[in-house]
């Protein structure tokens, strides 16, 4: 099986893009796994796709519209706020942003 | 195993009590993550009092734990959603309840439905119903096992690349992955939006047909749903193609023999059967493991520890995101998010993601061409019977190869069902996959019904 070379810095950059704070062991394991998986999927290079349109979705639906109208949800504000790990005065509370 | 008709016209309360007792006796399989005993018994009492009626009145079922349900938790088998109690219910569950069905509990899965064995669960692996040293298959392993054990006559699951069909095959039950867009995904934990589908497990094709008939149809809350096209059909004489690239030496000899015996049965029943070629089959897995991680990385961005789910302690917002996501996701979730981030990142997008979506067009073109001449295509569901727990755990690519037969239909949005064929000499179940053109779901089930041994 072929592997694609992925550096440790590549993994750390991806982790940053994906908002994952990985442990060192996880970085090592992912470096190897990502290389192997990219090596496997690289076989698509063999295919001639010149002039082929990409497929992004497989329904035959197009432009499904709905009325631009307010619909009442059957879930209330308090129920949704109660799901948040932390809230204060009807708002979701988070740590300092800046 | 049990069938739906056994549960109709008898005490719903007794049905629910029996199912919950059976579930408790089978705890060793780790197929169920939670039971919603109180709500189930309340609903059963209403059925017995005549307040709830319908085609599934009093019939207990189990939902994979990535369907939002009332009266219990929905965890997606993850630490992120451990303890999460949803304030709303998935449309698929609502439709079953509207016909009187009773959800008794939630089944185990690979966390966020990422996996093919139900080993990637934050709550431990589910064991195979037939051999407890083997995996249940996945990701809907728990739903397959509770059906195979006869705890309930049917269960629901999700299938993104084989997550219903492969565990159905590993446990010897019928598994239905419908045409993309058949059943609403509202209230179901999203994985890969261009291939996610909702389907079911049952012990026979007629029961699966009834469940699909009830769940299918347009939902204003899921814009990808198709107008209801599903209507049970009578079996017809069909032109059937056996995909030869799926019957090579790479497939376990006993699996091939079992599929061949099923195909011989189709011939004996008067269907025309020919070998056909789908050259793109060998590329389908590579396409899948680019497209699906890309969609996963996007869909799972919502798990940030802010609005719901579990939040890790940190002093700033970046830390909350990073630590919550590191603690909440399993290794396989992270692998897929990272691969997805890679193939979508600038510089690699054309080489991986765009090339995969073009290759997907080629795959769909080959299917379309075959369906000009054939009504149904046949392959094994998986290249092997259920493998041992732990056997593929350290090699992600080896684990992905278990999906090689099921991902093509997912990428093309086609209906595909897994039906039990002859087991191996060791008694392990084997499934045959029947694939049809879009909207031919009922025809596939009619064919499966006609081939079932009474």
XYZ file of C-alpha atoms in Angstrom:
552
model
C 0.000 0.000 0.000
C 1.273 3.462 -0.862
C 1.403 6.212 1.695
C 1.419 9.935 1.199
C 3.937 11.811 3.268
C 2.330 14.065 5.862
C 4.539 15.997 8.251
C 3.913 16.600 11.921
C 3.457 20.286 11.123
C 0.787 19.365 8.553
C -1.097 17.469 11.255
C -0.835 20.357 13.693
C -2.040 22.786 11.034
C -5.045 20.550 10.243
C -5.803 20.218 13.937
C -5.874 23.984 14.201
C -8.226 24.237 11.202
C -10.475 21.624 12.790
C -10.334 23.144 16.308
C -8.942 19.970 17.855
C -6.457 20.246 20.719
C -4.702 16.927 20.247
C -2.300 15.205 22.602
C 1.205 14.366 21.312
C 0.279 10.687 21.012
C -2.760 11.577 18.963
C -0.656 13.722 16.643
C 1.757 10.814 16.071
C -1.054 8.323 15.391
C -2.898 10.694 13.070
C 0.287 11.463 11.130
C 0.606 7.777 10.236
C -3.137 7.188 9.639
C -3.641 10.249 7.453
C -0.619 9.254 5.354
C -2.034 5.756 4.845
C -5.549 6.941 4.036
C -4.325 9.587 1.570
C -2.111 6.906 0.033
C -5.138 4.678 -0.472
C -7.375 7.350 -2.005
C -4.568 8.522 -4.318
C -5.587 5.721 -6.718
C -8.189 8.143 -8.109
C -5.272 9.843 -9.924
C -5.445 6.963 -12.437
C -8.863 8.092 -13.661
C -9.221 10.401 -16.637
C -11.814 12.936 -15.503
C -11.113 15.527 -18.177
C -14.409 17.247 -19.009
C -16.394 15.303 -16.368
C -18.768 17.371 -14.232
C -18.508 16.794 -10.461
C -21.510 15.342 -8.583
C -22.287 17.188 -5.372
C -25.734 15.796 -4.691
C -27.808 12.843 -5.842
C -31.402 13.989 -5.532
C -33.086 15.031 -8.714
C -34.526 17.960 -6.772
C -33.609 21.533 -7.593
C -34.341 24.749 -5.756
C -36.758 23.530 -3.122
C -38.493 26.652 -1.874
C -40.561 27.366 1.174
C -42.644 30.357 2.091
C -40.686 33.122 3.765
C -42.935 32.994 6.793
C -42.387 32.751 10.524
C -43.178 29.286 11.876
C -43.582 28.655 15.556
C -41.267 25.947 16.876
C -42.676 23.370 19.246
C -39.485 23.756 21.293
C -39.382 26.726 23.634
C -36.553 29.109 24.484
C -36.112 27.779 28.007
C -35.845 24.188 26.783
C -33.117 25.167 24.340
C -31.251 27.319 26.859
C -31.349 24.415 29.287
C -29.237 22.407 26.823
C -26.338 24.850 27.020
C -23.567 23.881 29.435
C -23.686 27.381 30.942
C -26.204 30.207 30.717
C -26.966 33.485 32.406
C -30.111 35.648 32.207
C -31.541 33.988 29.084
C -28.199 33.961 27.312
C -25.604 31.275 26.700
C -22.466 32.013 28.672
C -18.979 31.431 27.251
C -15.453 32.186 28.499
C -13.725 35.410 27.552
C -13.385 35.821 23.774
C -10.837 38.633 23.642
C -36.470 -13.693 16.080
C -39.869 -12.087 16.037
C -42.197 -10.672 13.413
C -44.477 -7.631 13.589
C -47.723 -9.601 13.353
C -46.900 -11.364 16.654
C -47.332 -8.015 18.415
C -50.580 -6.840 16.817
C -53.919 -7.322 18.572
C -52.378 -8.375 21.893
C -51.644 -6.326 25.018
C -49.278 -3.486 24.161
C -48.227 -3.196 27.790
C -47.304 -6.874 27.766
C -45.409 -6.389 24.470
C -43.368 -3.599 26.003
C -42.738 -5.484 29.248
C -41.595 -8.549 27.304
C -39.289 -6.488 25.117
C -37.739 -4.697 28.079
C -37.222 -7.966 29.947
C -35.607 -9.475 26.854
C -33.392 -6.403 26.549
C -32.281 -6.748 30.167
C -31.516 -10.449 29.714
C -29.332 -9.583 26.722
C -27.301 -6.815 28.377
C -24.099 -8.766 27.713
C -24.327 -7.927 23.998
C -24.113 -4.194 24.809
C -26.564 -3.555 21.995
C -28.656 -1.000 23.872
C -27.418 2.234 25.427
C -30.636 3.201 27.189
C -34.197 2.062 27.762
C -37.122 4.461 27.949
C -39.276 2.204 30.067
C -41.531 4.829 31.593
C -42.500 6.569 28.357
C -42.861 3.232 26.530
C -45.241 1.850 29.162
C -47.271 5.072 29.177
C -47.712 4.865 25.421
C -48.507 1.157 25.600
C -51.272 1.828 28.132
C -52.750 4.378 25.712
C -52.700 1.810 22.907
C -54.463 -0.726 25.130
C -57.024 1.950 26.077
C -57.691 2.616 22.387
C -56.297 6.170 22.541
C -53.520 5.384 20.061
C -54.109 3.178 17.019
C -52.478 2.471 13.686
C -50.692 -0.099 11.595
C -48.032 -0.642 14.296
C -50.266 -0.233 17.344
C -48.423 -1.650 20.333
C -45.375 -2.840 18.376
C -42.111 -2.142 20.236
C -39.036 -0.975 18.346
C -35.561 0.379 18.965
C -33.953 3.472 17.430
C -30.246 3.896 16.816
C -28.948 6.412 19.345
C -28.391 9.077 16.678
C -32.160 9.640 16.329
C -33.445 12.343 18.651
C -36.146 10.862 20.855
C -38.190 12.078 23.797
C -38.177 10.396 27.182
C -34.484 9.543 27.350
C -31.053 10.441 26.050
C -29.535 10.714 22.569
C -25.766 10.281 22.697
C -24.656 9.273 19.192
C -22.532 6.873 21.320
C -20.200 9.787 22.008
C -18.827 11.512 25.086
C -19.797 14.799 23.482
C -23.493 14.018 23.818
C -23.315 11.751 26.867
C -26.438 12.562 28.882
C -27.993 14.765 26.181
C -31.793 14.862 26.515
C -33.406 16.129 23.330
C -36.397 18.468 23.496
C -37.666 17.209 20.135
C -38.069 13.987 18.233
C -36.888 12.877 14.774
C -39.549 12.851 12.042
C -38.932 9.134 11.358
C -39.698 8.319 15.000
C -42.744 10.616 14.963
C -44.141 8.793 11.918
C -43.726 5.385 13.537
C -45.307 6.651 16.752
C -48.201 8.103 14.757
C -48.947 4.511 13.675
C -48.847 3.309 17.272
C -45.283 1.933 17.412
C -43.475 2.223 20.745
C -39.792 3.093 21.042
C -38.414 1.126 23.989
C -34.814 2.253 23.814
C -31.756 3.391 21.912
C -29.111 1.229 20.335
C -25.342 1.369 20.267
C -23.375 2.596 17.252
C -19.921 3.707 16.264
C -19.741 7.234 17.706
C -21.437 9.679 15.309
C -21.965 6.627 13.039
C -18.298 6.612 11.987
C -17.263 3.006 11.616
C -18.172 -0.434 10.391
C -18.089 -2.510 13.557
C -19.706 -0.649 16.494
C -16.330 -0.854 18.218
C -15.828 2.937 18.013
C -18.476 3.574 20.666
C -17.770 5.609 23.796
C -19.843 2.938 25.568
C -17.859 -0.092 24.354
C -18.406 -2.490 21.453
C -21.639 -4.340 20.677
C -21.241 -8.093 20.271
C -22.539 -10.060 17.319
C -25.928 -11.714 17.905
C -24.751 -15.087 16.585
C -21.161 -15.231 17.892
C -20.220 -12.917 20.755
C -16.506 -12.999 19.882
C -17.350 -11.253 16.596
C -18.266 -7.664 15.846
C -21.868 -6.614 15.333
C -20.919 -4.706 12.204
C -21.698 -1.057 11.997
C -22.311 1.575 12.408
C -25.910 0.553 13.262
C -24.657 -2.556 15.075
C -26.958 -2.289 18.076
C -30.116 -2.024 15.960
C -29.100 -5.097 13.943
C -28.379 -7.127 17.085
C -31.626 -6.283 18.923
C -33.550 -7.345 15.815
C -31.553 -10.566 15.397
C -31.989 -11.415 19.096
C -35.766 -10.994 18.798
C -35.905 -8.255 21.451
C -38.004 -6.221 19.010
C -39.410 -7.136 15.584
C -37.807 -4.120 13.914
C -35.323 -1.350 14.591
C -34.324 1.793 12.771
C -30.887 2.977 11.757
C -28.929 5.240 9.457
C -26.915 4.178 6.418
C -24.316 6.539 4.963
C -22.000 3.983 3.361
C -23.351 0.630 4.520
C -24.225 1.227 8.166
C -27.534 -0.640 7.918
C -26.702 -3.195 5.229
C -23.405 -4.480 6.659
C -24.606 -5.104 10.252
C -27.785 -6.656 8.819
C -25.532 -9.018 6.891
C -23.337 -9.782 9.928
C -26.350 -10.643 12.115
C -28.649 -12.385 9.640
C -31.518 -9.906 9.343
C -33.023 -7.817 6.527
C -31.577 -4.292 6.255
C -32.948 -1.516 4.037
C -31.044 1.519 2.798
C -33.591 3.435 0.725
C -33.204 5.776 -2.233
C -31.524 8.971 -1.044
C -34.283 11.348 0.086
C -36.926 8.703 0.859
C -37.114 9.287 4.620
C -36.724 12.595 6.445
C -33.460 13.094 8.309
C -34.876 15.837 10.524
C -33.804 15.153 14.092
C -31.047 12.713 13.150
C -27.394 13.428 13.930
C -25.867 14.427 10.584
C -22.820 12.635 9.240
C -22.389 13.074 5.471
C -25.310 14.985 4.061
C -24.995 13.848 0.442
C -25.275 10.146 1.365
C -27.023 9.972 4.789
C -30.211 7.895 4.646
C -32.683 6.492 7.178
C -33.759 2.865 6.979
C -34.652 -0.174 9.010
C -33.888 -3.689 10.171
C -36.499 -6.448 10.292
C -36.553 -10.211 10.303
C -38.331 -10.449 6.967
C -38.859 -8.288 3.892
C -42.610 -7.819 4.447
C -42.019 -6.231 7.857
C -39.278 -4.006 6.430
C -41.678 -2.972 3.665
C -44.323 -1.914 6.186
C -41.830 0.124 8.211
C -40.445 1.867 5.108
C -43.955 2.578 3.843
C -44.692 4.372 7.111
C -41.425 6.329 7.340
C -41.204 7.412 3.676
C -42.391 10.768 2.433
C -41.824 14.461 2.179
C -41.078 16.473 5.299
C -41.049 20.266 5.337
C -38.222 20.036 7.874
C -35.911 18.181 5.441
C -35.693 19.898 2.066
C -33.975 16.868 0.491
C -36.959 14.553 0.999
C -38.724 13.257 -2.111
C -42.507 13.196 -2.524
C -43.719 9.832 -1.202
C -43.153 7.283 -3.974
C -42.986 4.149 -1.836
C -45.824 1.707 -2.430
C -45.573 -2.056 -1.831
C -45.367 -4.050 -5.073
C -46.082 -7.574 -6.235
C -43.009 -9.555 -7.295
C -42.314 -9.485 -11.046
C -39.964 -11.431 -13.276
C -36.800 -9.351 -13.488
C -33.555 -8.983 -15.380
C -30.840 -9.280 -12.800
C -27.124 -8.551 -13.139
C -24.473 -10.018 -10.859
C -21.581 -7.558 -10.598
C -18.523 -9.649 -11.433
C -16.034 -7.221 -9.834
C -17.786 -7.986 -6.533
C -17.311 -11.749 -6.904
C -13.513 -11.974 -7.248
C -11.014 -13.904 -5.138
C -10.747 -10.884 -2.836
C -14.124 -11.936 -1.461
C -14.268 -14.747 1.106
C -15.003 -18.070 -0.655
C -17.899 -18.950 1.648
C -19.469 -15.524 1.086
C -19.206 -16.021 -2.684
C -20.729 -19.502 -2.434
C -23.600 -18.145 -0.374
C -24.283 -15.313 -2.842
C -24.054 -17.795 -5.728
C -26.647 -20.048 -4.054
C -28.999 -17.051 -3.723
C -28.400 -16.188 -7.390
C -29.162 -19.800 -8.361
C -32.427 -19.436 -6.468
C -33.253 -16.323 -8.509
C -32.614 -18.246 -11.730
C -34.743 -21.152 -10.531
C -37.556 -18.689 -9.811
C -37.541 -17.662 -13.468
C -35.558 -14.422 -13.352
C -33.006 -13.739 -16.060
C -29.579 -13.562 -14.462
C -26.377 -12.441 -16.177
C -22.881 -11.401 -15.103
C -22.311 -7.681 -15.561
C -19.369 -5.363 -15.137
C -19.053 -2.240 -12.989
C -15.408 -1.244 -13.511
C -15.723 1.816 -11.242
C -16.516 -0.455 -8.264
C -12.844 -0.619 -7.371
C -12.639 3.165 -7.062
C -15.809 3.640 -5.022
C -14.146 3.248 -1.644
C -11.495 5.852 -2.483
C -14.211 8.271 -3.644
C -16.170 7.609 -0.469
C -13.231 8.195 1.870
C -12.678 11.637 0.349
C -16.256 12.846 -0.053
C -17.609 11.573 3.249
C -14.821 12.861 5.546
C -15.131 16.226 3.784
C -18.824 16.367 4.642
C -18.144 15.063 8.148
C -15.565 17.751 8.868
C -18.171 20.318 7.932
C -21.143 18.709 9.724
C -19.229 18.097 12.942
C -18.052 21.704 13.159
C -21.282 22.359 15.094
C -19.974 20.400 18.095
C -18.200 23.222 19.852
C -19.316 22.825 23.468
C -21.278 26.080 23.417
C -24.985 25.527 22.810
C -25.392 21.874 23.799
C -23.330 18.820 24.608
C -20.440 18.657 27.020
C -18.012 21.539 27.466
C -14.420 21.103 28.637
C -12.953 23.525 31.136
C -10.816 26.227 29.574
C -10.074 29.863 30.228
C -10.649 31.123 26.695
C -12.991 30.329 23.826
C -10.365 28.680 21.589
C -9.538 26.398 24.472
C -13.210 25.501 24.966
C -13.538 24.518 21.316
C -10.290 22.580 21.129
C -10.542 20.748 24.434
C -14.266 19.989 24.151
C -13.731 18.544 20.683
C -10.677 16.556 21.719
C -12.535 15.073 24.695
C -15.894 14.600 22.948
C -14.769 12.812 19.787
C -13.377 9.286 19.420
C -10.172 8.595 17.468
C -12.132 7.656 14.323
C -14.161 10.887 14.483
C -10.932 12.893 14.655
C -9.367 10.911 11.819
C -12.315 11.700 9.549
C -12.496 15.356 10.562
C -8.758 15.709 9.859
C -8.939 13.911 6.488
C -11.917 16.059 5.558
C -10.096 19.229 6.545
C -7.119 18.091 4.454
C -9.019 17.293 1.238
C -10.969 20.549 1.460
C -7.981 22.761 2.232
C -6.661 25.131 -0.400
C -3.963 23.525 -2.503
C -5.443 20.020 -2.162
C -9.097 20.664 -3.021
C -8.774 19.987 -6.778
C -6.539 16.948 -6.406
C -8.724 15.171 -3.856
C -12.240 16.530 -3.354
C -12.948 17.711 -6.898
C -11.358 14.620 -8.455
C -13.478 12.403 -6.164
C -16.696 14.206 -7.111
C -15.842 13.781 -10.799
C -15.077 10.103 -10.251
C -18.463 9.881 -8.513
C -20.071 11.084 -11.748
C -18.291 8.269 -13.624
C -19.539 5.707 -11.085
C -23.123 6.971 -11.368
C -22.830 6.842 -15.171
C -21.860 3.175 -15.037
C -24.827 2.375 -12.780
C -27.208 4.295 -15.072
C -25.951 2.318 -18.038
C -26.475 -1.014 -16.296
C -29.985 -0.001 -15.261
C -30.878 0.570 -18.917
C -30.631 -3.214 -19.274
C -31.131 -4.626 -15.784
C -33.751 -4.135 -13.081
C -31.597 -5.186 -10.158
C -27.919 -5.730 -9.423
C -26.517 -8.286 -6.995
C -23.330 -8.288 -4.885
C -22.285 -9.615 -1.510
C -22.984 -7.059 1.242
C -19.487 -7.386 2.675
C -16.364 -9.229 1.507
C -16.304 -11.338 4.697
C -18.653 -12.534 7.429
C -18.388 -10.755 10.805
C -14.752 -10.417 11.850
C -13.366 -10.821 15.367
C -13.672 -7.966 17.852
C -10.365 -6.081 17.761
C -9.203 -7.681 14.491
C -9.299 -4.507 12.360
C -9.113 -1.978 15.168
C -5.549 -0.800 14.579
C -5.652 -0.397 10.800
C -8.210 2.175 9.583
C -7.751 1.331 5.893
C -8.368 -2.375 6.564
C -11.501 -1.446 8.495
C -12.681 0.769 5.605
C -12.358 -2.174 3.175
C -15.364 -3.791 4.888
C -17.447 -1.047 3.182
C -16.210 -1.757 -0.345
C -19.484 -3.339 -1.567
C -21.885 -0.948 0.119
C -20.446 2.493 -0.639
C -21.183 2.455 -4.412
C -24.985 2.566 -3.929
C -24.562 5.279 -1.288
C -22.514 7.524 -3.568
C -25.102 7.109 -6.324
C -28.131 7.561 -4.026
C -29.533 4.160 -5.007
C -31.742 1.902 -2.882
C -29.956 -1.231 -1.686
C -31.053 -3.927 0.700
C -29.280 -6.666 2.583
C -31.068 -10.008 2.707
C -29.901 -13.094 4.599
C -28.385 -15.880 2.499
C -26.917 -19.228 3.567
C -24.650 -18.916 6.619
C -21.025 -20.092 6.628
C -20.034 -23.575 7.838
C -19.260 -21.994 11.217
C -22.799 -20.613 11.324
C -21.969 -16.955 10.680
C -24.635 -15.035 8.757
C -23.980 -13.837 5.194
C -25.982 -11.190 3.360
C -26.731 -10.632 -0.302
C -27.080 -7.056 -1.506
C -29.813 -6.167 -4.014
C -29.320 -2.743 -5.647
C -31.887 -1.013 -7.849
C -32.360 2.252 -9.700
C -33.630 5.255 -7.753
C -37.177 4.815 -6.404
C -37.182 1.032 -6.993
C -37.109 0.328 -3.233
C -40.449 -1.487 -3.182
C -39.431 -3.671 -6.126
C -36.266 -4.765 -4.304
C -38.320 -5.691 -1.241
C -40.860 -7.577 -3.377
C -38.007 -9.581 -4.894
C -36.550 -10.303 -1.448
C -39.979 -11.399 -0.189
C -40.452 -13.774 -3.111
C -37.132 -15.488 -2.343
C -37.690 -15.965 1.385
C -38.081 -19.546 2.535
C -41.389 -19.829 4.320
